[in-house]
Structures are given as structure tokens and as C-alpha cells.
Short mmCIF file of C-alpha atoms in Angstrom, two decimals:
data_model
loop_
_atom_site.label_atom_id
_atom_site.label_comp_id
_atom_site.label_asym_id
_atom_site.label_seq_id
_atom_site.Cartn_x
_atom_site.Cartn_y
_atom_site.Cartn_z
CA UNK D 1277 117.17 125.54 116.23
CA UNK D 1278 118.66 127.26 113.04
CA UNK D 1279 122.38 125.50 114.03
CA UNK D 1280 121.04 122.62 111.92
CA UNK D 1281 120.33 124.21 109.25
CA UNK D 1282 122.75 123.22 106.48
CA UNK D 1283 123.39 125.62 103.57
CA UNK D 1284 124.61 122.93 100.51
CA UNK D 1285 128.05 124.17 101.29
CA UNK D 1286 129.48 120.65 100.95
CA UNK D 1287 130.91 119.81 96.94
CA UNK D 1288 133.02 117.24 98.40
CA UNK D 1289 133.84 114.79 101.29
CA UNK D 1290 137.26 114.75 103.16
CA UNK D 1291 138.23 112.02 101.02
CA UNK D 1292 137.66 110.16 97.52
CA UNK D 1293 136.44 106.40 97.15
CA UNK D 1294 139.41 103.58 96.66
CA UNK D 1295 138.82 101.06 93.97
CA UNK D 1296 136.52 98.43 94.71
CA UNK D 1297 138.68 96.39 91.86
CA UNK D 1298 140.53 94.93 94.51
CA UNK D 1299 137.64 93.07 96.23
CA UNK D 1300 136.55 89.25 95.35
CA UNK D 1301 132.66 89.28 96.29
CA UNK D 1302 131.95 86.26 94.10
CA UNK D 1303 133.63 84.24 97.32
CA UNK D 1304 131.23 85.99 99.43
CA UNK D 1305 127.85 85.57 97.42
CA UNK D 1306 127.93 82.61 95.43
CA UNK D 1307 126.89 80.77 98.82
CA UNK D 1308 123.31 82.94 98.30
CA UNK D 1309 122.09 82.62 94.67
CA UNK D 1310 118.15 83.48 95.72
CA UNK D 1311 118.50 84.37 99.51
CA UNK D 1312 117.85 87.42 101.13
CA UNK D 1313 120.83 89.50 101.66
CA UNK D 1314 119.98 91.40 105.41
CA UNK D 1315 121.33 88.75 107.66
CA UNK D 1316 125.15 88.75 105.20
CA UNK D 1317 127.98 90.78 106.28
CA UNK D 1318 129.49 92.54 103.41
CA UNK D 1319 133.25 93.63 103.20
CA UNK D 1320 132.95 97.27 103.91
CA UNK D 1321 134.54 97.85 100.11
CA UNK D 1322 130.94 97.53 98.79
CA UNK D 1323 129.73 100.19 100.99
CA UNK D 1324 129.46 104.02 100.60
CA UNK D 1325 129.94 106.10 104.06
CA UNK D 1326 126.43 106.68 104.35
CA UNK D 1327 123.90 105.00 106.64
CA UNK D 1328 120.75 103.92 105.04
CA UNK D 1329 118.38 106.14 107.12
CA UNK D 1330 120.77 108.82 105.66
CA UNK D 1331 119.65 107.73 102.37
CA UNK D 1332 116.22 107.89 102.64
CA UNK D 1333 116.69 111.82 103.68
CA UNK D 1334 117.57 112.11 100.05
CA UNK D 1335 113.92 111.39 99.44
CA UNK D 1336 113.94 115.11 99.93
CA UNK D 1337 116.40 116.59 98.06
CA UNK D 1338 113.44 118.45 95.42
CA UNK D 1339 111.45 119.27 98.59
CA UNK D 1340 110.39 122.60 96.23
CA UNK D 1341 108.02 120.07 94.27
CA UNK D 1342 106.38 119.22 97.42
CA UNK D 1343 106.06 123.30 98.00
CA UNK D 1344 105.03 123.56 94.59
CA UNK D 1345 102.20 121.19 94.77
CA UNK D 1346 101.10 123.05 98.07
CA UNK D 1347 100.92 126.23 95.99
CA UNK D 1348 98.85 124.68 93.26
CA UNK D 1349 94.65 125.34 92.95
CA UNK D 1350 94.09 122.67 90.67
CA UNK D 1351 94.08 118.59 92.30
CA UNK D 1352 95.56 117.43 88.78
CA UNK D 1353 98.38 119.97 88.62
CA UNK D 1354 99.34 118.78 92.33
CA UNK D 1355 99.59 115.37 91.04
CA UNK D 1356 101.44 116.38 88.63
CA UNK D 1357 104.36 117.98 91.32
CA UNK D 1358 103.70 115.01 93.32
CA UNK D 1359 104.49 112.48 90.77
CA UNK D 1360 107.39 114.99 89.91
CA UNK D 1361 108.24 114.75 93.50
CA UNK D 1362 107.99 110.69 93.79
CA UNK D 1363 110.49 110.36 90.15
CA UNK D 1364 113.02 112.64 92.10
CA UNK D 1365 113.28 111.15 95.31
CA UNK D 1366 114.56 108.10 93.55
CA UNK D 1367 117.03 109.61 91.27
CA UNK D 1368 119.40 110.00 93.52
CA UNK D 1369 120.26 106.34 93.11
CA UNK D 1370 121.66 106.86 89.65
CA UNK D 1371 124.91 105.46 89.55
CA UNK D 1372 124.76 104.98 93.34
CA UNK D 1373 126.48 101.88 93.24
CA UNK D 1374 127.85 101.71 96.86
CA UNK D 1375 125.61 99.97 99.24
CA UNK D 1376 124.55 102.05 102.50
CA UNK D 1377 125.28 101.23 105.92
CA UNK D 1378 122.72 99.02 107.46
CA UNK D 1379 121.62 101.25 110.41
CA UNK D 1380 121.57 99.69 113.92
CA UNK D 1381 118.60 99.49 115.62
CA UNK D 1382 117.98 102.73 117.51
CA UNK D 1383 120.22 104.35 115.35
CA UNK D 1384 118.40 107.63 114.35
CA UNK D 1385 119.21 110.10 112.03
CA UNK D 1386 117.94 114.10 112.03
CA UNK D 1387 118.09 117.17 109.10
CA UNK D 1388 116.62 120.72 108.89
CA UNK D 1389 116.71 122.89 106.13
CA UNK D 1390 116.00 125.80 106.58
CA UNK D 1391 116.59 127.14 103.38
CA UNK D 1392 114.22 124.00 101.48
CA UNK D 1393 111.74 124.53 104.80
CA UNK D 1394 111.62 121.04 106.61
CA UNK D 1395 112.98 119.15 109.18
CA UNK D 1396 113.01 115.27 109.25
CA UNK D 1397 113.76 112.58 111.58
CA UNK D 1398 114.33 108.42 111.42
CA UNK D 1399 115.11 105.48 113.21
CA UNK D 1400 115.57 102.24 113.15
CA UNK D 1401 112.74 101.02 114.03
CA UNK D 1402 113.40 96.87 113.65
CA UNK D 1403 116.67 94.98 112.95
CA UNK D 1404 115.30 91.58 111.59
CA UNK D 1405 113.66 92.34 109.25
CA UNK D 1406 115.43 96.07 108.82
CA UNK D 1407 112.99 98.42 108.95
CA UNK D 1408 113.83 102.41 108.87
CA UNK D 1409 110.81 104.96 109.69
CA UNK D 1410 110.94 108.54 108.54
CA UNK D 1411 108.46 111.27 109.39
CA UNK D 1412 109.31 115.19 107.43
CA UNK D 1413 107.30 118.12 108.09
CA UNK D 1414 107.16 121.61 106.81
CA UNK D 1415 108.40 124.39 108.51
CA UNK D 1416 105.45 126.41 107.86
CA UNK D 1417 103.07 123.68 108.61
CA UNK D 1418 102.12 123.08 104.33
CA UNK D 1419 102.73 119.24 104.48
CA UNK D 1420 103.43 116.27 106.10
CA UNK D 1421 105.74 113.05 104.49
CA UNK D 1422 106.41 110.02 106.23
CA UNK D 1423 106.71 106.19 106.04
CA UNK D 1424 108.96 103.11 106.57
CA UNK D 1425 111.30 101.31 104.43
CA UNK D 1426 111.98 97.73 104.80
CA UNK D 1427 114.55 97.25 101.76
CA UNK D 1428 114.57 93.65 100.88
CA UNK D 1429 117.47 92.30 99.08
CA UNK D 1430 117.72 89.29 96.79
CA UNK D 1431 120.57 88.15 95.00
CA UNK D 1432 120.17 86.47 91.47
CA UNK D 1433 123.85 85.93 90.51
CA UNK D 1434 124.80 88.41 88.54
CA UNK D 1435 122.56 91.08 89.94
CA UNK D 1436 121.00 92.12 93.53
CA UNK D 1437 117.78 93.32 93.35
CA UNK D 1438 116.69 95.60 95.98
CA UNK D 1439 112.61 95.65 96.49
CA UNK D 1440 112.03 98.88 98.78
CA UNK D 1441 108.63 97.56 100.65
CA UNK D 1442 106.45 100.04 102.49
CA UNK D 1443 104.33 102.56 101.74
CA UNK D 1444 105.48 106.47 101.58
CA UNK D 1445 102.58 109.29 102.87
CA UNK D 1446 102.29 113.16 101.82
CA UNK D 1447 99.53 115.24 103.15
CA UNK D 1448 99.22 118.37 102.05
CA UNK D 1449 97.43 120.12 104.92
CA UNK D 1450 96.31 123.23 103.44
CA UNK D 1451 94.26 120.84 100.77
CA UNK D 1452 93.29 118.59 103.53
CA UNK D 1453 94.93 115.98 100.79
CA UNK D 1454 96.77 112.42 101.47
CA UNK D 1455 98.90 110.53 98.52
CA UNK D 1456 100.45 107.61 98.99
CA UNK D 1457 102.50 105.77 97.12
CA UNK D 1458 105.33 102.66 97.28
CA UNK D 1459 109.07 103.45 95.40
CA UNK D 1460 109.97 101.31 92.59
CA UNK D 1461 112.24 98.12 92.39
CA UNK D 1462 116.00 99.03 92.22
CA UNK D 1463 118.43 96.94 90.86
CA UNK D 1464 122.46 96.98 90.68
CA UNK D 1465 123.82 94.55 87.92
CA UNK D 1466 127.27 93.20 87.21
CA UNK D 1467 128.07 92.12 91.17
CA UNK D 1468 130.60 89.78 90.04
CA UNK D 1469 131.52 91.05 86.64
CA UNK D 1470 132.33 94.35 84.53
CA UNK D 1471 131.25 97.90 85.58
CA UNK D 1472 128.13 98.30 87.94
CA UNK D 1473 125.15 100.14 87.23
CA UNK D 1474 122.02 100.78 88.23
CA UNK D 1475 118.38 100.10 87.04
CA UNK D 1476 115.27 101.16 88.50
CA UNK D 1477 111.71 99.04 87.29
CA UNK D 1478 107.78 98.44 88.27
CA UNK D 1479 104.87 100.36 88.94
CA UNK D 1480 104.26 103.28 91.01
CA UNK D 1481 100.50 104.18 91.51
CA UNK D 1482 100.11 107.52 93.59
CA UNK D 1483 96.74 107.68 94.46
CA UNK D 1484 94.98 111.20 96.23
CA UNK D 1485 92.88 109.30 98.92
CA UNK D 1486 90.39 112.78 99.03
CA UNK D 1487 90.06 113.10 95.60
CA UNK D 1488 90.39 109.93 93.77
CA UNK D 1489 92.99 111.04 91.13
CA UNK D 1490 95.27 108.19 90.89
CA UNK D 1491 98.60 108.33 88.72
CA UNK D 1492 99.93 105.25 87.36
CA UNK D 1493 104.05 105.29 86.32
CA UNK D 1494 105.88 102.91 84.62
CA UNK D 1495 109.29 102.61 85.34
CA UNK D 1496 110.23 100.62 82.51
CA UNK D 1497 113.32 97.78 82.66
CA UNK D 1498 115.74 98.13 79.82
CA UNK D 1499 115.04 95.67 77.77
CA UNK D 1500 116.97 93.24 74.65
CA UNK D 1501 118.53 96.89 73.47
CA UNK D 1502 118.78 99.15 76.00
CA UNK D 1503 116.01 101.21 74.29
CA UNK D 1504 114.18 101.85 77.53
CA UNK D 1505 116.55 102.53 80.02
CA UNK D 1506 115.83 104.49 82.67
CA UNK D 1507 112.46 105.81 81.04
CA UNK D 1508 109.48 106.41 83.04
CA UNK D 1509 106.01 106.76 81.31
CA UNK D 1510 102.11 106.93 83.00
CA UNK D 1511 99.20 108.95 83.12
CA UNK D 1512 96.89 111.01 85.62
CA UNK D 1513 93.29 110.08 85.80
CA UNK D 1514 90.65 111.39 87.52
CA UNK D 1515 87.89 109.13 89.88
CA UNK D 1516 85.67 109.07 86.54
CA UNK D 1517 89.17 106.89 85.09
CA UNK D 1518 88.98 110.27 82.71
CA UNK D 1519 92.44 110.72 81.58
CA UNK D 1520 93.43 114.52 81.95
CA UNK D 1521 97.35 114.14 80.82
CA UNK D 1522 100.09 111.88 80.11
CA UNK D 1523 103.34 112.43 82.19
CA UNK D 1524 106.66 110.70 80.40
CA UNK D 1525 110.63 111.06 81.20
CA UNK D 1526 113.62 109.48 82.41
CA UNK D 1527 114.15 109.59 86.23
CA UNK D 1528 118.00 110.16 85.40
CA UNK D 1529 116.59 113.50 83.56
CA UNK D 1530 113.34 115.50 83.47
CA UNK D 1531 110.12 114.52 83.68
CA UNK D 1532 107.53 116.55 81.36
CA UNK D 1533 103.61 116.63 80.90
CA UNK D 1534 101.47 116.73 78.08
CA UNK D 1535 97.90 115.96 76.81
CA UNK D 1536 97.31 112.02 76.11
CA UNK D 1537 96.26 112.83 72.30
CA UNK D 1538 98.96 114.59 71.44
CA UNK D 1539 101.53 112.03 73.03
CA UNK D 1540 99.54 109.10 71.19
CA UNK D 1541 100.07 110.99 68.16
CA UNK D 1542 103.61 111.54 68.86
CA UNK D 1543 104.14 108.23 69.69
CA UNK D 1544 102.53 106.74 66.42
CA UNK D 1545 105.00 108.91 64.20
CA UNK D 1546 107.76 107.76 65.86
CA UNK D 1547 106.53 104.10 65.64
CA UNK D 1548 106.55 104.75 61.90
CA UNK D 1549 110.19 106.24 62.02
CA UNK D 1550 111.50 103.35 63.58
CA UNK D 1551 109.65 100.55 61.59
CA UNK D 1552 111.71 102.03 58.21
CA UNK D 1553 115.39 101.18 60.52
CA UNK D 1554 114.33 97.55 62.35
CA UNK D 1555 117.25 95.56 62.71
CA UNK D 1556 116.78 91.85 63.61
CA UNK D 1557 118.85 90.90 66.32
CA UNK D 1558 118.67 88.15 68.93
CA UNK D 1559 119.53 88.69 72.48
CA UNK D 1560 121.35 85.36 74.31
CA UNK D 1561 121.93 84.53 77.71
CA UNK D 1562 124.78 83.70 79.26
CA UNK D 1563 127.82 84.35 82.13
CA UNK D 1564 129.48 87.45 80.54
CA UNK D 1565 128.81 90.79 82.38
CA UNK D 1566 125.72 91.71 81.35
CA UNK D 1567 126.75 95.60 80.04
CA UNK D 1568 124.88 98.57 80.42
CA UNK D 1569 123.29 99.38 77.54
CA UNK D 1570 124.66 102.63 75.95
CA UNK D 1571 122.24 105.56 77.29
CA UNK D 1572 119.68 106.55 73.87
CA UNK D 1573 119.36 109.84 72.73
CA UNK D 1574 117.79 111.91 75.66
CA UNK D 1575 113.91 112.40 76.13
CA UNK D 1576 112.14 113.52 72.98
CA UNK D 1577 109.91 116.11 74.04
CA UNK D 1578 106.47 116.20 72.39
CA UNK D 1579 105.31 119.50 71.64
CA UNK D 1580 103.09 121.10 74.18
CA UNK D 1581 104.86 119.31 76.83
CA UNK D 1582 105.26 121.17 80.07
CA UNK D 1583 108.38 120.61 81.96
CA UNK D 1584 107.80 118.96 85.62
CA UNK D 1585 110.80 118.42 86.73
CA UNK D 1586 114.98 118.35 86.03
CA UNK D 1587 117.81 116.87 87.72
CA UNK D 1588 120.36 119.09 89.01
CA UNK D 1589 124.39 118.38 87.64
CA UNK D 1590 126.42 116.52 90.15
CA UNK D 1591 129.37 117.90 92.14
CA UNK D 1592 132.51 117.88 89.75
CA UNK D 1593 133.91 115.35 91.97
CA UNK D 1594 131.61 113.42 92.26
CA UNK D 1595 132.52 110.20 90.27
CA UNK D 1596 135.26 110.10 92.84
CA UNK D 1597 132.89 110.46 95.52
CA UNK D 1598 130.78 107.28 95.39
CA UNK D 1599 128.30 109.58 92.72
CA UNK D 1600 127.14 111.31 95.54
CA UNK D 1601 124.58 114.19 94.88
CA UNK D 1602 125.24 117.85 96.84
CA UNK D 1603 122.43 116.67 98.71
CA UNK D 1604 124.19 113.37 99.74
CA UNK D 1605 127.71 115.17 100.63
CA UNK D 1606 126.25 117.35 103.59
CA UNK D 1607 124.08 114.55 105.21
CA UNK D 1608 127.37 113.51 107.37
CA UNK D 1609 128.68 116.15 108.29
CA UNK D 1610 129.56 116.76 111.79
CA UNK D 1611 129.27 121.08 112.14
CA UNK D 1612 130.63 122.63 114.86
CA UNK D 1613 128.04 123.44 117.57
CA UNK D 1614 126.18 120.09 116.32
CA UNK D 1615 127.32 118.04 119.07
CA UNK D 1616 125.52 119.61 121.87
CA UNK D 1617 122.19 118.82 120.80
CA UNK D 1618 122.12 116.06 118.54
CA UNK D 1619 120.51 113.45 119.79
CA UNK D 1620 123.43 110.60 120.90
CA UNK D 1621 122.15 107.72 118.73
CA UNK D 1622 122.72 110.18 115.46
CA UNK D 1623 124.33 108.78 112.51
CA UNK D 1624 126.79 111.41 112.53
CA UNK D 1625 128.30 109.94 115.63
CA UNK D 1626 128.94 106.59 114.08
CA UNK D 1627 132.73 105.83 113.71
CA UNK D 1628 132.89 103.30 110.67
CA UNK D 1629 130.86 105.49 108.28
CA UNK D 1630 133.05 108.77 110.06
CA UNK D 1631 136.17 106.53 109.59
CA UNK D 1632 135.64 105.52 105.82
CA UNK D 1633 134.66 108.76 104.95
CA UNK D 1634 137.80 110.29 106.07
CA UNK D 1635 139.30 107.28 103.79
CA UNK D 1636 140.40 105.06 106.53
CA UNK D 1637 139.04 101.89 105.43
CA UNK D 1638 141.33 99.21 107.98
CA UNK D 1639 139.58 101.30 110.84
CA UNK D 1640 136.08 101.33 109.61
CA UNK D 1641 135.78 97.85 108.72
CA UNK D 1642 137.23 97.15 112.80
CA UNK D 1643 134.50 99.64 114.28
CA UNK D 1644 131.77 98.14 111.95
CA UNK D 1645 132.29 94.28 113.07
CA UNK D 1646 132.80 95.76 116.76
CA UNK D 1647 129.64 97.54 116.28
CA UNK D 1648 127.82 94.76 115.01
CA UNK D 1649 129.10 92.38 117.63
CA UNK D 1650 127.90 95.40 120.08
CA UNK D 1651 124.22 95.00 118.72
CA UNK D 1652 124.42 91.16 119.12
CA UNK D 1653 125.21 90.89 122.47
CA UNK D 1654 122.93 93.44 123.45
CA UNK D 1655 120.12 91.80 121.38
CA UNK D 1656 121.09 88.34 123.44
CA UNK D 1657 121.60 90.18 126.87
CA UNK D 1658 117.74 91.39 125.90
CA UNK D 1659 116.38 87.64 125.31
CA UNK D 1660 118.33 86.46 128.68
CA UNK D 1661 115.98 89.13 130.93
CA UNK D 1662 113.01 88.54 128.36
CA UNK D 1663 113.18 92.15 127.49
CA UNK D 1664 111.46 93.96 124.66
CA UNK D 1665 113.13 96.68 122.92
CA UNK D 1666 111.56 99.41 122.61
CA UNK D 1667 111.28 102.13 119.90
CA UNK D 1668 112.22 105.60 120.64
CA UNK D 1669 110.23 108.32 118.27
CA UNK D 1670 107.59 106.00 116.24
CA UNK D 1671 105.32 104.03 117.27
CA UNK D 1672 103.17 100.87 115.29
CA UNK D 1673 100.01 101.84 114.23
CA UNK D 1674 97.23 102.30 111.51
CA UNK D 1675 97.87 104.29 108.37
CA UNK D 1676 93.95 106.04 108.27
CA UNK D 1677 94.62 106.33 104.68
CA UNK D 1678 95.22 102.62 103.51
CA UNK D 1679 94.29 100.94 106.52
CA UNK D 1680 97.56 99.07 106.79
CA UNK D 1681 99.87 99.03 109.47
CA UNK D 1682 102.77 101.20 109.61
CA UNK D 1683 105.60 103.39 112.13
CA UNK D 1684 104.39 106.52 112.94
CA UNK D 1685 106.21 109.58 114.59
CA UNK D 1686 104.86 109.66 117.91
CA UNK D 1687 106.57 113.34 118.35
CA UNK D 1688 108.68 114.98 121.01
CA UNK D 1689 112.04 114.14 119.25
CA UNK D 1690 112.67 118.20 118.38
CA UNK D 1691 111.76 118.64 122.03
CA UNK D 1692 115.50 117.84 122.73
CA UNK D 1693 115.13 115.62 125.44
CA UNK D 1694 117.24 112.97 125.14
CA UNK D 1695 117.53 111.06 128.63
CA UNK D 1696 117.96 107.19 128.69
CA UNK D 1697 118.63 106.83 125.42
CA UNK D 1698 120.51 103.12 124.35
CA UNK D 1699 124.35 103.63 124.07
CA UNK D 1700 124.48 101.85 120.46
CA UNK D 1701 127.98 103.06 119.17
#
């Protein structure tokens, strides 16, 4: 129904962050150097008032590349806008330095845009290991995008390292076309120490299972001199491994495309450039914050590049709103009218991330232990009767495009029917 449509209206939440300064975490994580960080409560300082299935919706904040690579005749220029696409659904995370909500199993979180033309909806799917399905589609029926996210957190002293495993799915219908693709490695440095910030690293192959194009991206760690932070680099090849174009960036910028000659030619000048100004210099380890290296010159465009994509300026207030996007800001809020047919397990409805986003941090931390200690006696009232839980709105099965196993929406959740559902908050 078009109540849920949200216009961006929102440029900023009801009330700014508090300093996280105040907080001692190295008490908390020094007991697990190399463990997994899912089954650790975190002080609620470390948060931001967002629940992670909320922060996969971002995924879909440049939902116009998907559109665009509908509209597009040629399979290498929709790789192009889907590669475009798979940069921007991560960017989000620049500077987002505040760790999500881990959502409670059943929790479930819905959107529709009209105005970007698709609805979505998640849930929690599993609670150890935390796993959080999603499954968008088009308004007018152009694509499908789905998949589940099991983000696996490690801790390496000075850093957590956040590994999102799964695999992500777009079909285009019109092309009768699948991609699929995984999201790269994210990682949040200085934990204990200094400022935070963010780095993003690995490979990301899209492949198009009905054509064979594949497109490879780098997103490359920063390295002794901070030379190649945040820069993204890969190609597009065709099932003949032909290469047709090189695509290159930073996934904090703009994305552009060009032919592979001319960016090997481009890149051999520069090469000579830099050789005349080498400096030697020795990188060391050791326990100091390890700094963010000072962000280069922005993306030197080769000529004859065409531009993909660009990231859109943040809200003005946003440094004092946990860096959230536009995007980010509406995804909580409650609109009049919403309450009648949301269904009850909605994020929106969840009083520690409502409570610390109206800045009322005593009562959010209370309400998330109480609804944590909710979840566990639920989970142990569920082993006393040797009950299964159940999922809701997705259902286990084969991905027909990689064969692997996966959630998939098993519809009926727009149907508005929400009887029996489990009383989580």
C-alpha cells in the first residue's frame, strides 16, 4: 500500500550520537584476540540505532543502477550498472563506524519505495550462527535481488574484521539474466586506540550465469602508505575471457569505465611519474593506533572514461549522526498510519534501537539486555518441549544458479496476514 512509501524526507534523527570517548572496550575484548565476536555482548556505546537487517536495506539505496541495467540492450553495459550497483551497496559503510543491532531471531524488517520502485523484506532467519535473509523486487516486475548475510566477526586486537558470507542474487527478468555475487571483507581499525575508520578489501567476482560475462573487482587494502585506500579496480570479460573494458574507482567516490588499452597506457605514464618522486620508507609494526592514512588525491580519470556511478553528499548532520546516509535516516522511522499494518515483529517496533535513537542511552541498554534475556529463555523454553523454530517468510533451499544452499522468500509477507506471529519484543 502507498502508506509505506517513504519520500527521503528524513536529513536527521531526533537526536545526535554521544561520544563513544567515554567507553573502555579494551576490558571487554582483550579476553577474544582471534574469536568470533556473535556470541559477545557489546556495551550499547559501540552501537548505532539501527538493526542489522536495517542495514542490509541500504544495499538499495542506488536501486536506479539496478533500473539502469534493466534498460540496457547490450549484456556488457548491464555489467557494467551491475558492478556499479554491487560498489554502491557497500559504500554506505564509509565511516560507518557504529556497529548495528544484532537482530533477534524473527525479527523482520519491511521498505517500499515507491519513488526508487521496490519493496523489500528480511528476517532473521538463524540466531547462532546470525543469519539475515533479504528478498527485493521491482515494482514493475524488471528484477529480482535477494540473499542472506551471515556477517562473521573476528577480532585481531587492534581491528575487527567483519567477513559478510553469503551469496547476493539479481535477476533481471526482462533479460531472463541471473548475477551473483558475494560483498567484500569490511574492516573497522583502531578498536582500542585513536579515531576509527573503516576499510573495505578482497575480491568480488559478479558472474552473469546466462551469459558467461564475469567481472572481477579488486577492492584493494591500503597498504605501507595509504596509496590505495579505498580504491577499487577490475575488468569485464566475456565467456571467450575477451576483455571488453576495464572498470576502476573508489567505492567512497565514483566508479568509471574505460577501454583496457587505454587504462594500461594510462597506468604506465603514471608508473613513470611516480618512479622520478620514490621515497624509501619502512613501515614498522607495533601497539600505537594504527592511523588512517590521509585520503590521496581523488580518482584520476583516464580519458575516455565513462562515468558509472557517484556517491551522493551526506546529510549536513551527519557526522553527528553516526555518518548515516539519507538513505539510512528514514529506515526507522515510525510514520503515522504505519502501525496498523506493519507486521508486529518489525524493527521499527523495537524499543532499544527506538530508545537510543531518541538519545536515551540508560533505557536502551535496559530494553536490549531484557530483550536478549527474552530470546534466551524462549530459545531454552523451545529445547525443554523439543521444539523447532520455525522461519516465517523464507524458507532453505537451492540457489538454481550456484547450486548452493540458501533462504529464499517463500512469499505471502505483502499479503498482510500476520496471525501467530512470535511476540519477540
Amino acid at each position: 500500500s502507498s502508506c509505506t512509501s517513504v519520500g527521503q524526507t528524513e536529513t536527521s534523527l531526533p537526536s545526535p550520537m554521544f561520544s563513544r570517548n567515554t567507553v573502555s572496550i579494551w576490558g571487554i575484548l582483550k579476553k577474544c584476540i582471534g574469536l568470533e565476536l556473535s556470541k559477545i555482548t557489546m556495551p550499547i556505546a559501540f552501537n548505532e540505532p539501527l538493526s542489522f537487517l536495517q542495514r542490509i536495506t541500504e544495499y538499495m539505496d542506488h536501486t536506479y543502477l539496478i533500473n539502469r541495467a534493466c534498460s540496457l540492450p547490450d549484456s556488457i553495459e548491464r555489467m557494467q550498472a551491475v558492478a556499479a550497483f554491487a560498489v554502491s551497496a557497500v559504500a554506505s559503510q564509509w565511516d560507518r563506524t557504529g556497529k548495528p543491532f544484532n537482530p533477534l531471531l524473527g525479527e523482520t524488517f519491511e521498505l517500499t519505495r515507491e519513488d526508487q520502485g521496490f519493496r523489500l523484506i528480511s528476517e532473521q532467519v538463524s540466531h547462532h550462527p546470525p543469519v539475515s535473509a533479504f528478498h527485493a523486487e521491482s515494482l514493475v516486475g524488471d528484477f529480482v535481488f535477494h540473499g542472506s548475510i551471515y556477517p562473521k566477526l573476528k577480532f585481531w586486537g587492534k581491528s575487527v574484521e567483519a567477513e559478510p558470507k553469503g551469496i547476493i542474487t539479481l535477476e533481471l527478468l526482462k533479460h531472463n539474466e541471473a548475477y551473483t555475487w558475494s560483498n567484500p571483507y569490511c574492516c573497522v581499525h583502531n578498536i582500542i586506540l585513536g579515531k576509527l575508520w573503516i576499510e573495505q578489501y578482497g575480491t568480488v567476482e559478479i558472474v552473469n550465469h546466462s551469459t558467461g560475462d564475469k567481472c572481477v573487482m579488486n577492492f584493494k587494502p591500503c597498504g605501507m602508505f595509504g596509496k590505495e585506500l579505498h580504491r577499487v579496480e577490475g575488468y569485464i570479460q566475456d565467456k571467450s575471457k575477451k576483455k571488453h573494458c576495464v572498470i576502476y574507482g573508489k567505492w567512497t567516490e565514483c566508479m568509471w569505465s574505460v577501454d583496457p588499452q587505454a587504462y594500461e597506457a594510462h597506468k604506465k605514464s603514471e608508473r613513470r611519474g611516480d618512479n622520478k618522486k620514490q621515497k624509501n620508507q619502512e613501515g614498522a609494526e607495533n601497539d600505537d593506533a594504527d592511523d588512517m592514512p590521509d585520503v590521496q588525491e581523488t580518482v584520476s580519470v583516464v580519458p575516455g572514461s565513462t562515468l558509472l556511478w557517484r556517491i551522493d553528499a551526506r546529510p549536513p548532520q551527519s557526522a553527528e549522526m553516526y555518518n548515516f546516509t539519507h538513505f539510512a535516516m528514514s529506515l526507522n522511522e515510525l510514520q503515522p498510519g504505519m502501525e496498523a499494518f506493519l507486521a508486529p515483529t518489525d524493527c521499527r517496533f523495537r524499543p532499544d534501537i527506538r530508545a537510543m535513537e531518541n538519545g536515551k542511552m540508560d533505557e536502551a541498554s535496559k530494553e536490549k539486555e531484557r530483550l536478549e534475556e527474552k530470546q534466551r529463555a524462549s530459545r531454552k523454553e523451545r529445547a525443554k518441549n523439543e521444539e523447532e523454530w520455525t522461519t516465517r517468510w523464507f524458507q532453505m533451499g537451492t540457489n538454481p544458479y550456484t547450486n548452493s544452499q540458501g533462504w529464499l522468500y517463500s512469499g505471502g509477507y505483502f499479503n498482510r496476514k500476520y496471525q501467530h506471529m512470535p511476540e519477540i519484543y
